[in-house]
Short mmCIF file of C-alpha atoms in Angstrom, two decimals:
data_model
loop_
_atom_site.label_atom_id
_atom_site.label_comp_id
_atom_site.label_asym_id
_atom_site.label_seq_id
_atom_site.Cartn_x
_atom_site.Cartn_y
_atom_site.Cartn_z
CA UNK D 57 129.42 -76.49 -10.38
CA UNK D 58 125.98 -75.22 -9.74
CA UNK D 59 124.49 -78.66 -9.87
CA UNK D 60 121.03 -77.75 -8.64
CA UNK D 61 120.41 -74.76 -10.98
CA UNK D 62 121.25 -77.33 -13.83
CA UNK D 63 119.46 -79.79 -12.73
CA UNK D 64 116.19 -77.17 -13.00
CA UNK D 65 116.80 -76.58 -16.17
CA UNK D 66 117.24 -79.72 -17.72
CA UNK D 67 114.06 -80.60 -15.55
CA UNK D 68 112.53 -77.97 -17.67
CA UNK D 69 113.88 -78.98 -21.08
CA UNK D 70 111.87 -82.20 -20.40
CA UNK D 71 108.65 -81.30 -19.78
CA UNK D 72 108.73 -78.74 -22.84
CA UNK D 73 109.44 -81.81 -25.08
CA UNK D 74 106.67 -83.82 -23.70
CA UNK D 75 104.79 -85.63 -25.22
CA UNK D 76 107.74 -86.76 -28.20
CA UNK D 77 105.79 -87.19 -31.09
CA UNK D 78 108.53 -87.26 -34.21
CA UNK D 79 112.25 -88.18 -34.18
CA UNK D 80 113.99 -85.06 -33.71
CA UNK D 81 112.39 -84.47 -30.39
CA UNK D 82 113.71 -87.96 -29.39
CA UNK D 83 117.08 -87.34 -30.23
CA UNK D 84 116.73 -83.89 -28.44
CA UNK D 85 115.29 -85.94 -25.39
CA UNK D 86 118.05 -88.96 -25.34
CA UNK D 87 120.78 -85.59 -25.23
CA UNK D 88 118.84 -84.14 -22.39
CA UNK D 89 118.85 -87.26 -20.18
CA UNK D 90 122.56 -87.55 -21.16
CA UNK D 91 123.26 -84.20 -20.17
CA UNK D 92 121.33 -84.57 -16.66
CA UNK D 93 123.05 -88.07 -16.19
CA UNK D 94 126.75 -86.30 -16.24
CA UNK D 95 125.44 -83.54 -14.04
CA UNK D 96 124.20 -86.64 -11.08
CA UNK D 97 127.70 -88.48 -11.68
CA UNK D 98 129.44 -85.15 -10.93
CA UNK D 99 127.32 -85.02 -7.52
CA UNK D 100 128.35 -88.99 -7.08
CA UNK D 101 124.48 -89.62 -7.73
CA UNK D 102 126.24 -92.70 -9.86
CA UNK D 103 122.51 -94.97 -9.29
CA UNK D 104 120.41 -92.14 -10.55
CA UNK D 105 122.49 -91.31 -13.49
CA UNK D 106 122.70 -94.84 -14.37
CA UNK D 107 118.98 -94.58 -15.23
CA UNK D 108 119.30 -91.61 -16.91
CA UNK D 109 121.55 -93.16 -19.28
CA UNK D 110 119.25 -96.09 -19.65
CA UNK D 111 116.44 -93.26 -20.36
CA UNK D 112 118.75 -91.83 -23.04
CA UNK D 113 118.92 -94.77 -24.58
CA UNK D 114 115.46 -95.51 -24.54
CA UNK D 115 114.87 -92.62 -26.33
CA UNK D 116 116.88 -92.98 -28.85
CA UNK D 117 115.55 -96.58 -29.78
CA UNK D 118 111.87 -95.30 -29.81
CA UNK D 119 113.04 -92.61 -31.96
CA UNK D 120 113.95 -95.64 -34.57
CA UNK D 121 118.06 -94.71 -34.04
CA UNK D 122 119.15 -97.97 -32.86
CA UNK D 123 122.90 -97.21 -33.86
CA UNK D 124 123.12 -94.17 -31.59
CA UNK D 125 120.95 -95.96 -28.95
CA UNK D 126 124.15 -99.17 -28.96
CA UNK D 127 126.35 -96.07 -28.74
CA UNK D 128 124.67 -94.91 -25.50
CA UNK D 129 124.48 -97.82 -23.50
CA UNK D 130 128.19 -97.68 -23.10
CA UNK D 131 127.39 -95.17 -21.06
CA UNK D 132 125.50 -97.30 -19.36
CA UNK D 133 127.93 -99.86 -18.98
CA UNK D 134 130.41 -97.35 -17.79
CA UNK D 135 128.09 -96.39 -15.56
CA UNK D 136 127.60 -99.98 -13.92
CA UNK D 137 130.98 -99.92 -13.77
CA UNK D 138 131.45 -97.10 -11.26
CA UNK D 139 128.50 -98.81 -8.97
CA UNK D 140 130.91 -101.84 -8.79
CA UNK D 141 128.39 -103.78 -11.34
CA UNK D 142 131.25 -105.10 -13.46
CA UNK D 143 129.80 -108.21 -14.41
CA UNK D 144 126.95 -106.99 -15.73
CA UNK D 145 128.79 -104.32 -17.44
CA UNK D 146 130.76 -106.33 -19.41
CA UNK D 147 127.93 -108.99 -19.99
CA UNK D 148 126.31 -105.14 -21.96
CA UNK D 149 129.66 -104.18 -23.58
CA UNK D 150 130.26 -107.47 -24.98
CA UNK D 151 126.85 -107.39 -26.61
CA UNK D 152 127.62 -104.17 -28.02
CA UNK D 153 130.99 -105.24 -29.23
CA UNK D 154 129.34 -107.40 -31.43
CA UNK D 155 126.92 -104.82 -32.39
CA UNK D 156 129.70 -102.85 -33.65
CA UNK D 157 131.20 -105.05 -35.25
CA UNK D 158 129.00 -106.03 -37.77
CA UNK D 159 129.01 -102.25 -38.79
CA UNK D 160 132.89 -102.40 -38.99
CA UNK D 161 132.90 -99.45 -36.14
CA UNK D 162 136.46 -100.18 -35.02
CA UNK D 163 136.71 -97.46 -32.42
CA UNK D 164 133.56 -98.48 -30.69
CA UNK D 165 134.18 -101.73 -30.87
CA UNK D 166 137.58 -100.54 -28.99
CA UNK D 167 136.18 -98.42 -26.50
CA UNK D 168 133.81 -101.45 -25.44
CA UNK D 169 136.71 -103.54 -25.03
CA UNK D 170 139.32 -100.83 -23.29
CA UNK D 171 135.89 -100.80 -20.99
CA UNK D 172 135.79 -104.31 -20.77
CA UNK D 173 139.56 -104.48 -19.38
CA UNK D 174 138.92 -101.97 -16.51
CA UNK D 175 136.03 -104.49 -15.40
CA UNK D 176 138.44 -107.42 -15.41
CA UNK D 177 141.01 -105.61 -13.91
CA UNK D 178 138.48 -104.75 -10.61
CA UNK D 179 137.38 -108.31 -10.72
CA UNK D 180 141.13 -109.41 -10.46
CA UNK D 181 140.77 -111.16 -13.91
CA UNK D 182 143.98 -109.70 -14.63
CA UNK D 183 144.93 -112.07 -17.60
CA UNK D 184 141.59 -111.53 -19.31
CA UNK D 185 142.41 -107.65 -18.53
CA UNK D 186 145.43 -107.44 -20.33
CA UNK D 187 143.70 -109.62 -23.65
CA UNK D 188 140.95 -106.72 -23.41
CA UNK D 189 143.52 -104.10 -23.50
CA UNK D 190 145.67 -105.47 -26.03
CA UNK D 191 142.03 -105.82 -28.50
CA UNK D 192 141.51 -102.20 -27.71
CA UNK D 193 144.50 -100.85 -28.51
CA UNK D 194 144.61 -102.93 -31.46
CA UNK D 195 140.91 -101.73 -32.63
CA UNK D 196 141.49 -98.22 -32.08
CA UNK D 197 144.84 -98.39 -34.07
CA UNK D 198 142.55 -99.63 -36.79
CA UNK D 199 140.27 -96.59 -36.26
CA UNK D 200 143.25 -94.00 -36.25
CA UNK D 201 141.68 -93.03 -32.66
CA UNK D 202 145.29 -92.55 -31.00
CA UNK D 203 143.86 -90.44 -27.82
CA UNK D 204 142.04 -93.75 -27.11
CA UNK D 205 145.12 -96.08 -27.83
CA UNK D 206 147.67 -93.51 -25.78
CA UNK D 207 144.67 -94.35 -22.89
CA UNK D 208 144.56 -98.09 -23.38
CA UNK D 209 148.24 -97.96 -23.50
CA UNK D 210 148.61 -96.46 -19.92
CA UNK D 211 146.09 -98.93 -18.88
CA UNK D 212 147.91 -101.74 -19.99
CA UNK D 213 151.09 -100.57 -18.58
CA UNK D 214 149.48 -100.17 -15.30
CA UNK D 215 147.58 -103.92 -15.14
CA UNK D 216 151.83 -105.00 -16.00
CA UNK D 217 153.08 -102.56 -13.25
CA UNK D 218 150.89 -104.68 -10.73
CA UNK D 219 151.31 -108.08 -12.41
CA UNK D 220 155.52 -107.34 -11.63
CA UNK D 221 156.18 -107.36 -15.09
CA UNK D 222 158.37 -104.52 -15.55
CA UNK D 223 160.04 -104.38 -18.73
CA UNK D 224 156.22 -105.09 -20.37
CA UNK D 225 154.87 -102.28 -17.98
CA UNK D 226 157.96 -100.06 -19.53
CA UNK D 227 157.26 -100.29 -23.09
CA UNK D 228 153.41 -99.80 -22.99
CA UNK D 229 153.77 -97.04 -20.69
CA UNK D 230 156.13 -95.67 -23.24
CA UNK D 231 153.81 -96.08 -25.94
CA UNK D 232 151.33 -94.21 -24.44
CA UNK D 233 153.90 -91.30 -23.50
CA UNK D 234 155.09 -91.19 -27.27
CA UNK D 235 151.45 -90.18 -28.56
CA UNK D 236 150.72 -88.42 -25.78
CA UNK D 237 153.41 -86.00 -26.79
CA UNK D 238 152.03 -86.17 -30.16
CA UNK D 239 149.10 -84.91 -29.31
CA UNK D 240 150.08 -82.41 -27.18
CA UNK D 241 148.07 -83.82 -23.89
CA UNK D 242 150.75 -82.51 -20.93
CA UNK D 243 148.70 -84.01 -18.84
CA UNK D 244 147.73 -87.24 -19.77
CA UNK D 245 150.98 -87.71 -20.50
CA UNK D 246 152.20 -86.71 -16.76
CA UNK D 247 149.96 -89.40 -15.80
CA UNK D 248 151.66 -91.74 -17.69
CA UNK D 249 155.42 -90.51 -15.91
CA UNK D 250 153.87 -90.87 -12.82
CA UNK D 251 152.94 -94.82 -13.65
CA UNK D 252 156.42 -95.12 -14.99
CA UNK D 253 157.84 -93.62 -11.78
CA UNK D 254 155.33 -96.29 -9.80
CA UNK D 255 157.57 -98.50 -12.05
CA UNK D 256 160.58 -97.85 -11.37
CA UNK D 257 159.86 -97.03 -7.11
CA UNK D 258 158.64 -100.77 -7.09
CA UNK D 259 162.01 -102.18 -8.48
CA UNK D 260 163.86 -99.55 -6.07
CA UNK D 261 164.76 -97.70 -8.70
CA UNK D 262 164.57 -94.36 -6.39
CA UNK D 263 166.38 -91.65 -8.28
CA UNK D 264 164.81 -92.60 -11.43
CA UNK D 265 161.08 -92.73 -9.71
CA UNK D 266 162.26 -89.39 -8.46
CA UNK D 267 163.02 -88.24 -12.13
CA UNK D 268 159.76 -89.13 -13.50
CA UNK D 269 157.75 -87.63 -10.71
CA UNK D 270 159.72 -84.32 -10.99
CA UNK D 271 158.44 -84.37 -14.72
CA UNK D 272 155.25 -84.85 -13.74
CA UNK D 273 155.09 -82.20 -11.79
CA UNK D 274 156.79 -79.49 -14.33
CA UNK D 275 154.32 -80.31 -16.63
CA UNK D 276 151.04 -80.39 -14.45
CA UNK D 277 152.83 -76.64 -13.11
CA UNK D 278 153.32 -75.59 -16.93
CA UNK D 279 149.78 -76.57 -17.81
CA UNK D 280 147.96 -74.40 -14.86
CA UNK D 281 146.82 -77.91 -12.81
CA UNK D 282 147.56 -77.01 -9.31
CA UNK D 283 145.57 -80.44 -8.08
CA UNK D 284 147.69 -82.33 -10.40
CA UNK D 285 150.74 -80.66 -9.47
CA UNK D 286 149.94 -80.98 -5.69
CA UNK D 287 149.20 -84.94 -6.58
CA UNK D 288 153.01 -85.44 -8.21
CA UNK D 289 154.18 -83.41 -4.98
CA UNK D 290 152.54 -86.12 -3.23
CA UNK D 291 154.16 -89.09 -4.90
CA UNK D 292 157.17 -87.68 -4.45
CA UNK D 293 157.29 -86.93 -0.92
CA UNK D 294 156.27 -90.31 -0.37
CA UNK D 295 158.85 -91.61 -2.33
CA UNK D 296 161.87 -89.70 -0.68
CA UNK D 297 159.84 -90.01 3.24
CA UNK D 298 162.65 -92.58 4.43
CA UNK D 299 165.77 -91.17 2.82
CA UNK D 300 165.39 -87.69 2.24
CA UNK D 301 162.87 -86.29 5.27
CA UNK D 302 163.72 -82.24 4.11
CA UNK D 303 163.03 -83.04 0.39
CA UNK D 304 159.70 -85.22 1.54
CA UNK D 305 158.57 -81.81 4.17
CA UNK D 306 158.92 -79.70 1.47
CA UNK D 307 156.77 -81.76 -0.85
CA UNK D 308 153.98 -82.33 1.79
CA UNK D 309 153.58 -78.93 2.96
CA UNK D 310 153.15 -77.70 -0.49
CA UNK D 311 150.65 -80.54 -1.60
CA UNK D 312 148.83 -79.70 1.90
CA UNK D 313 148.84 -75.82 0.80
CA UNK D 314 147.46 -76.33 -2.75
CA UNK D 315 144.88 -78.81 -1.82
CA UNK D 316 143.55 -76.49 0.84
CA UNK D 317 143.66 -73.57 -1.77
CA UNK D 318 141.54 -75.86 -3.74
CA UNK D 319 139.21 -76.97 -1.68
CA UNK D 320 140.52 -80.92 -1.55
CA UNK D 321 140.59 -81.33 1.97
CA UNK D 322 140.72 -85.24 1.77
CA UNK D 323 144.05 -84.62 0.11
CA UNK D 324 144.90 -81.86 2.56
CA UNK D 325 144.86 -84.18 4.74
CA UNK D 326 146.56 -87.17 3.50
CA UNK D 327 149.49 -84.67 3.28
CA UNK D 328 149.13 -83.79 7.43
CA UNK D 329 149.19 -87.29 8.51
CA UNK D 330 152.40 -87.67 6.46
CA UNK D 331 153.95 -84.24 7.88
CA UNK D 332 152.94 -85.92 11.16
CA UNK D 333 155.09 -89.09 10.44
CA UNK D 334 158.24 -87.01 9.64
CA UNK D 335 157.63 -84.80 12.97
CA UNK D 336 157.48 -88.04 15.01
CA UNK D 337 160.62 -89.50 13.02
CA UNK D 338 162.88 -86.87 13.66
CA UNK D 339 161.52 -86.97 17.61
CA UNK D 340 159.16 -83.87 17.81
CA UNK D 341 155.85 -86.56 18.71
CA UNK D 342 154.17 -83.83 20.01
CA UNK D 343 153.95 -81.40 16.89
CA UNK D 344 153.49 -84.67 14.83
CA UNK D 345 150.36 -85.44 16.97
CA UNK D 346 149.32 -81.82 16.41
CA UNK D 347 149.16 -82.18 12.55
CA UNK D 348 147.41 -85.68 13.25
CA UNK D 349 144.33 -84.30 14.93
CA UNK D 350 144.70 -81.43 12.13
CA UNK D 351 143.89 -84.01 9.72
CA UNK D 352 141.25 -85.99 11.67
CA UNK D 353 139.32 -82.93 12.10
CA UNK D 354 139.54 -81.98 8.11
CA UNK D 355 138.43 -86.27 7.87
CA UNK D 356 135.46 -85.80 10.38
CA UNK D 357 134.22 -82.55 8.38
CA UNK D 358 134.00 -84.44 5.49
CA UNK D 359 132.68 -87.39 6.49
CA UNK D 360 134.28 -89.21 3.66
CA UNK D 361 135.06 -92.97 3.89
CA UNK D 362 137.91 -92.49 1.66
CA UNK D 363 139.34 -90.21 3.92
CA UNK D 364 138.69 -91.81 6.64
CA UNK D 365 140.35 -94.80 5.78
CA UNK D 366 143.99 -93.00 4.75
CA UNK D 367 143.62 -92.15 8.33
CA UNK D 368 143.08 -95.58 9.78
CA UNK D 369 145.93 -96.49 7.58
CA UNK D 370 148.04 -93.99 9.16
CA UNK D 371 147.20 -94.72 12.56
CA UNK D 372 147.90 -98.21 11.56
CA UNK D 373 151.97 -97.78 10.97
CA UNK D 374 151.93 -95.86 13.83
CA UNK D 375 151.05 -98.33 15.87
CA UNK D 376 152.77 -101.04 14.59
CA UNK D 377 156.46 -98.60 14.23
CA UNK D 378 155.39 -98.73 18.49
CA UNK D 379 155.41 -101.93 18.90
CA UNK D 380 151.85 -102.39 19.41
CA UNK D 381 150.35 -104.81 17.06
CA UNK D 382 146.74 -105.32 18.45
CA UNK D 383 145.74 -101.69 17.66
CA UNK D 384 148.02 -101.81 14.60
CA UNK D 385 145.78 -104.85 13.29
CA UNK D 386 142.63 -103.15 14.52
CA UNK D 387 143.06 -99.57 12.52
CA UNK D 388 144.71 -101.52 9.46
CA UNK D 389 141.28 -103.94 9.39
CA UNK D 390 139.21 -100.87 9.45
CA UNK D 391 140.97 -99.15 6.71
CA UNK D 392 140.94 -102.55 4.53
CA UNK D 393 137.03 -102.10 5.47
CA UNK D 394 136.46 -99.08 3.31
CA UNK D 395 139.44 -99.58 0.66
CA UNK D 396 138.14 -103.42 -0.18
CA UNK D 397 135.37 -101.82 -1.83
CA UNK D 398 136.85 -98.30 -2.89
CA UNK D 399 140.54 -98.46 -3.97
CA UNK D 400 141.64 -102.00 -4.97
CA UNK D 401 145.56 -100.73 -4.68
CA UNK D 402 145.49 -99.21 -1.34
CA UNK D 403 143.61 -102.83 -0.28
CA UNK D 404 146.19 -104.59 -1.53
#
């Protein structure tokens, strides 16, 4: 996490290969920039690493490795991707598909496509998403990649969850549990429970949602991810806030200790304003207000949209479970302001 200090470094590694005069040196260059492009996406410098990745793959091309240069532009069209550029990345990756495919490169030609169907999916394309999905997974059976198909899998699963199509959503989110446990990924694969319990909440289905989450949540505790763990706390409390308010405390004040523990404040958060809703259920409105302005102060710190939207949102069934619609309307519209651009679901 010392971002700067890396930064430095890989600064430095540049200017020692300058001026590239053979091919090696290229390919050491094209790594560097790739390097100091993951380093600016893990600061959210997602515009600056974009070009990074461009430079990456400039270098390999002028080192004369056009094959590895194809292979990192999907970086760059990943990168468009999370800058909202989804046209344009899937004009790229469609390019590139067919690059691959006249090298018979199954599992890039998959990736590009699994790529493809997260672009349609965030352009509400959903039909075209699902095709995309269903050519992944089909390419990276081909390529005996089965981490990539177990991913495409849950993707797929998840574009049926929110198309209503449950028995679909079922059996690819199934699929993708089945290899996850192949492969041994506990976590990936409580991912995938956590869709299926999304599944099963939507078609009120509690007690099974409930089961899934509470597997989620073993496993993300077995594996040592206490961010993960606090997130299936999370989903649960949620899911048991109108019929089981001790159950839904519980869950809430432990996802609001971990995330503190772990520095996720925005989550932190998230889990006050719902402590605050049970307090003003059950009468106390005074201590629910109380954990309220807890959680606008951790949202102010932060000054983070996302944040800051959850809290509009908040404020939003307050109002309206008070009978007063205009502010209701108001905080809901300025929440839909930030999530229209940030969080398709929580638009919706």
């Amino acid at each position: 996490g010392r971002y700067p200090l890396a930064l430095q470094y890989i600064d430095s590694a540049i200017s020692i290969l300058q001026p590239v005069t053979n091919q090696t040196d290229y390919a050491k260059l094209a790594q560097v920039y790739s390097t100091r492009a993951q380093v600016l996406h893990q600061q959210q410098r997602n515009d600056m690493a974009l070009e990074d990745y461009r430079k990456c793959a400039d270098a390999y091309r002028e080192g004369g490795d056009f094959y590895q240069a194809a292979v990192s532009r999907i970086d760059v069209a990943i990168a468009q991707f999370r800058l909202g550029q989804y046209k344009e990345s899937n004009e790229l990756l469609e390019k590139l598909a067919a690059y691959f495919k006249t090298y018979d490169d199954a599992n890039n030609f998959g990736l590009c496509y699994s790529q493809i169907g997260q672009n349609y999916w965030n352009l509400s394309e959903y039909d075209k998403a699902i095709t995309a999905h269903l050519t992944a997974i089909n390419k990276r059976q081909q390529a005996g990649n089965r981490s990539g198909e177990a991913f495409s899998w849950h993707q797929l699963g998840t574009l049926y969850q929110h198309a209503g199509k449950k028995t679909l959503a079922m059996k690819a989110l199934d699929s993708a549990a089945v290899l996850y446990r192949i492969l041994n990924r506990n976590s990936d694969l409580a991912d995938v429970l956590l869709a299926l319990g999304k599944v099963y909440k939507n078609d009120r289905e509690t007690e099974k949602a409930a089961d899934q989450y509470r597997l989620a949540a073993n496993l993300l505790a077995n594996a040592g991810s206490q961010s993960g763990y606090a997130d299936a706390l999370f989903e649960l409390g949620l899911l048991k806030k109108s019929s089981d308010s001790k159950t839904a405390y519980a869950c809430f004040d432990s996802c609001r200790l971990l995330n503190l523990k772990n520095g996720r404040d925005a989550d932190a958060a998230y889990a006050l304003m719902n402590l605050g809703d049970l307090e003003k259920n059950k009468g106390a409105t005074q201590k629910g207000r109380a954990l309220y302005e807890q959680a606008k102060k951790l949202v102010q710190q932060l000054n983070e949209p996302h944040a800051l939207a959850h809290y509009y949102k908040s404020l939003g069934y307050d109002a309206n479970s008070n009978v007063q619609y205009d502010s209701a309307l108001y905080f809901f519209s300025k929440a839909l302001q930030v999530f229209d651009s940030t969080d398709q679901e929580q638009a919706i």
